[in-house]
């Protein structure tokens, strides 16, 4: 039986949900997927770090209520999160990076990825920062070290988009995409259609846990902009940085705008898009757009996300699914491991 | 440069469109995909057969207006389509089966696939017959002969569904699906919503080339039933035959049904679905269903198809795209070759 030893960097919502999945589903995955997972290290800014070559019981990890520095109480544990040492030295095959997204320089997640790849570990991540801001460098580093860098969860959580488009639509002539890529702003627009003002709708999203205390990144389009950079670079071969993407959010939309759209059988949506022009240049933007109700993205409601990928040979192919959520994002990490397994292990079988 | 030699079995709409793609895009694919294609044999009931180890010019094939038996005029040609001999003896790596769908026993396409696999050729097909009625046998035969049997185009033409769900959603806990899988009936329902009677709507679909002279297979759900068998067996591990799928079409729907649904903000759609029950049994059906307008499939209009795949970890993931079309279906053949290339060639590289 193939076993992958995993180091979890960051033990917030996503990696915690991933540990829950390991606790609940490892047996099933063994049968269904042909491998099992073994958590050998965890680091977290608050909790400290723990390393165990034999594996750390996933159920204990998720059921224990650790205090600040609480990993120190575990065998092989410490109150400090020495990420670099753990990433470079823990006996992990795969490092799962799920710390916070830094939209400016991607740190410290970019360094986490770099240390792991340099040390010959595969990297899987749900963190938009390293993928939007340093993907080219990290991919080159992965190639040089004969390991994989996988990041399906950076866009639309576990809904397959990046890998789907690159592998399943290869040769179809990808030339653009448009998507609803932020559940919070989509939820707010939906509530405004029911008559709420912008601030009231935001308040409701915050009460439901959809929006953060500072909702700027969601409603001003900054979160979508990072995702547009990722999709444009991955799907269209662009080399965009966030500064290349014009960005306008939904905060300037009034109840009057929403109502007048509805009268004309239209609906406002925050759309992230990119298109390859005649000259080959990629033009990318984030902006509210008034869609006719029969537009493929007009019916995407609530916290659901969707991307419509435009191709020469198939026209538009649209993928709709969850855009966020702890378990949904943790599944993206599993899908990255499935991809690594396919690349590594299937190849090994072929060589035998 | 990797080159795959291809034999085209059947030279109707799909394989002809495939030859057009080869003529137009081979250079581009060489760069983008890392392989080029070379058509070394074509057989067709009407036109005869032609075999050329050096390759047959794709542009000549699509631009010549052949008469009945016309392949006889080509070097290496014959007025007879001796499919078995061509499939077994032409120097092809891959056999592209695109003859007509026989919904009863899948023949002669099943034999075409069998001859090819037995002779160590990969098989790619867009033909629902062999996949719905003989997939288990053909897959076993492919495994024994160390070749691939690929059939993305059997459902929703080139829109990635079968391979997408099996590879991109692995481990997510697939437990059912529901889909709009027949463009003709979906078009007819849309026209009935505009006030046309059933027969008028059928007439219009026939005039536009969407419906055949005998529209029974489309409107009575038989076409969808084959696709439900394929998806249930592939995605849910079922072992269904068409007789296991209850089947009702749209011919009994009246204008009154359509209107009363619209009054209640609902819409009739012909839905093919399957679900895994508590006891593990797969329950599958084809039937018209009244969907609320905010149902993910309610907005799928015209000849577009969609499948909503239900998973434990992600909830519903929906793929929407073309469900038919010559070029769209021909692209499915290319996507099958991309999958074969990835399996064969990437493995070879890893072994070196």
mmCIF file of C-alpha atoms in Angstrom, chain A residues 21 25 28-29 32-33 152 157-160 163-164 166-174 294 299 304 312-322 327-329 331-332 334-335 338 342-343 346-348 350-351, chain B residues 21 25 28-29 32-33 152 157-160 163-164 166-174 294 299 304 312-322 327-329 331-332 334-335 338 342-343 346-348 350-351:
data_model
loop_
_atom_site.group_PDB
_atom_site.id
_atom_site.type_symbol
_atom_site.label_atom_id
_atom_site.label_comp_id
_atom_site.label_asym_id
_atom_site.label_seq_id
_atom_site.Cartn_x
_atom_site.Cartn_y
_atom_site.Cartn_z
ATOM 1 C CA UNK A 21 -11.154 13.913 6.449
ATOM 2 C CA UNK A 25 -11.961 8.579 5.322
ATOM 3 C CA UNK A 28 -12.148 4.363 2.294
ATOM 4 C CA UNK A 29 -9.495 6.242 0.300
ATOM 5 C CA UNK A 32 -10.937 3.877 -3.652
ATOM 6 C CA UNK A 33 -7.736 5.755 -4.411
ATOM 7 C CA UNK A 152 -6.425 23.376 -7.154
ATOM 8 C CA UNK A 157 -12.121 25.531 -3.299
ATOM 9 C CA UNK A 158 -12.482 21.865 -4.290
ATOM 10 C CA UNK A 159 -14.551 22.503 -7.414
ATOM 11 C CA UNK A 160 -12.278 21.325 -10.232
ATOM 12 C CA UNK A 163 -6.629 21.211 -13.365
ATOM 13 C CA UNK A 164 -9.884 20.509 -15.197
ATOM 14 C CA UNK A 166 -5.615 22.421 -18.239
ATOM 15 C CA UNK A 167 -6.016 18.692 -18.660
ATOM 16 C CA UNK A 168 -9.608 18.076 -19.780
ATOM 17 C CA UNK A 169 -9.808 20.972 -22.262
ATOM 18 C CA UNK A 170 -6.272 20.660 -23.672
ATOM 19 C CA UNK A 171 -6.217 21.391 -27.378
ATOM 20 C CA UNK A 172 -9.718 22.906 -27.421
ATOM 21 C CA UNK A 173 -8.357 26.424 -27.954
ATOM 22 C CA UNK A 174 -8.893 28.170 -24.627
ATOM 23 C CA UNK A 294 -30.534 33.970 -19.618
ATOM 24 C CA UNK A 299 -28.549 32.027 -12.272
ATOM 25 C CA UNK A 304 -21.966 29.247 -5.209
ATOM 26 C CA UNK A 312 -12.656 27.589 -30.002
ATOM 27 C CA UNK A 313 -13.961 24.058 -30.452
ATOM 28 C CA UNK A 314 -16.604 23.716 -27.735
ATOM 29 C CA UNK A 315 -17.784 27.262 -27.194
ATOM 30 C CA UNK A 316 -18.407 27.872 -23.493
ATOM 31 C CA UNK A 317 -17.935 25.105 -20.921
ATOM 32 C CA UNK A 318 -19.124 26.154 -17.470
ATOM 33 C CA UNK A 319 -18.241 24.601 -14.123
ATOM 34 C CA UNK A 320 -20.433 25.484 -11.168
ATOM 35 C CA UNK A 321 -19.819 24.447 -7.578
ATOM 36 C CA UNK A 322 -18.877 25.558 -4.103
ATOM 37 C CA UNK A 327 -14.427 20.799 3.903
ATOM 38 C CA UNK A 328 -14.761 21.840 0.274
ATOM 39 C CA UNK A 329 -11.357 23.515 0.397
ATOM 40 C CA UNK A 331 -11.048 18.316 -0.539
ATOM 41 C CA UNK A 332 -8.950 20.399 -2.947
ATOM 42 C CA UNK A 334 -6.950 15.624 -1.499
ATOM 43 C CA UNK A 335 -7.493 16.230 -5.216
ATOM 44 C CA UNK A 338 -4.663 12.304 -6.238
ATOM 45 C CA UNK A 342 -1.319 9.613 -10.589
ATOM 46 C CA UNK A 343 1.857 11.299 -11.806
ATOM 47 C CA UNK A 346 1.158 5.267 -12.066
ATOM 48 C CA UNK A 347 4.472 6.134 -13.677
ATOM 49 C CA UNK A 348 6.286 3.841 -11.305
ATOM 50 C CA UNK A 350 4.565 1.635 -15.915
ATOM 51 C CA UNK A 351 8.307 1.466 -15.346
ATOM 52 C CA UNK B 21 -9.384 19.301 -37.188
ATOM 53 C CA UNK B 25 -4.709 22.054 -36.213
ATOM 54 C CA UNK B 28 -0.720 23.726 -33.354
ATOM 55 C CA UNK B 29 -1.319 20.483 -31.447
ATOM 56 C CA UNK B 32 0.536 22.575 -27.511
ATOM 57 C CA UNK B 33 0.080 18.866 -26.863
ATOM 58 C CA UNK B 152 -15.520 10.788 -23.515
ATOM 59 C CA UNK B 157 -19.905 15.359 -26.945
ATOM 60 C CA UNK B 158 -16.601 17.078 -26.094
ATOM 61 C CA UNK B 159 -17.799 18.605 -22.820
ATOM 62 C CA UNK B 160 -15.682 16.854 -20.192
ATOM 63 C CA UNK B 163 -13.243 11.560 -17.391
ATOM 64 C CA UNK B 164 -13.721 14.757 -15.414
ATOM 65 C CA UNK B 166 -13.684 9.968 -12.542
ATOM 66 C CA UNK B 167 -10.365 11.763 -12.249
ATOM 67 C CA UNK B 168 -11.112 15.267 -10.944
ATOM 68 C CA UNK B 169 -13.717 14.237 -8.352
ATOM 69 C CA UNK B 170 -12.007 11.050 -7.154
ATOM 70 C CA UNK B 171 -12.450 10.578 -3.429
ATOM 71 C CA UNK B 172 -15.181 13.221 -3.123
ATOM 72 C CA UNK B 173 -17.865 10.588 -2.534
ATOM 73 C CA UNK B 174 -19.875 10.544 -5.764
ATOM 74 C CA UNK B 294 -33.747 28.488 -9.281
ATOM 75 C CA UNK B 299 -31.626 27.684 -16.798
ATOM 76 C CA UNK B 304 -26.970 22.952 -24.323
ATOM 77 C CA UNK B 312 -20.462 14.027 -0.202
ATOM 78 C CA UNK B 313 -17.672 16.561 0.179
ATOM 79 C CA UNK B 314 -18.526 19.252 -2.388
ATOM 80 C CA UNK B 315 -22.282 18.992 -2.731
ATOM 81 C CA UNK B 316 -23.281 19.476 -6.352
ATOM 82 C CA UNK B 317 -20.705 20.201 -9.053
ATOM 83 C CA UNK B 318 -22.323 21.032 -12.387
ATOM 84 C CA UNK B 319 -20.753 20.950 -15.837
ATOM 85 C CA UNK B 320 -22.567 22.754 -18.630
ATOM 86 C CA UNK B 321 -21.595 22.717 -22.285
ATOM 87 C CA UNK B 322 -22.461 21.548 -25.760
ATOM 88 C CA UNK B 327 -16.835 19.572 -34.191
ATOM 89 C CA UNK B 328 -17.732 19.349 -30.507
ATOM 90 C CA UNK B 329 -17.968 15.558 -30.755
ATOM 91 C CA UNK B 331 -12.996 17.241 -30.061
ATOM 92 C CA UNK B 332 -13.989 14.419 -27.693
ATOM 93 C CA UNK B 334 -8.904 14.465 -29.427
ATOM 94 C CA UNK B 335 -9.455 14.591 -25.675
ATOM 95 C CA UNK B 338 -4.685 13.445 -24.964
ATOM 96 C CA UNK B 342 -0.685 11.232 -20.923
ATOM 97 C CA UNK B 343 -0.967 7.598 -19.813
ATOM 98 C CA UNK B 346 4.320 10.538 -19.712
ATOM 99 C CA UNK B 347 4.890 7.079 -18.274
ATOM 100 C CA UNK B 348 7.565 6.377 -20.836
ATOM 101 C CA UNK B 350 9.215 8.636 -16.214
ATOM 102 C CA UNK B 351 10.725 5.242 -17.000
#
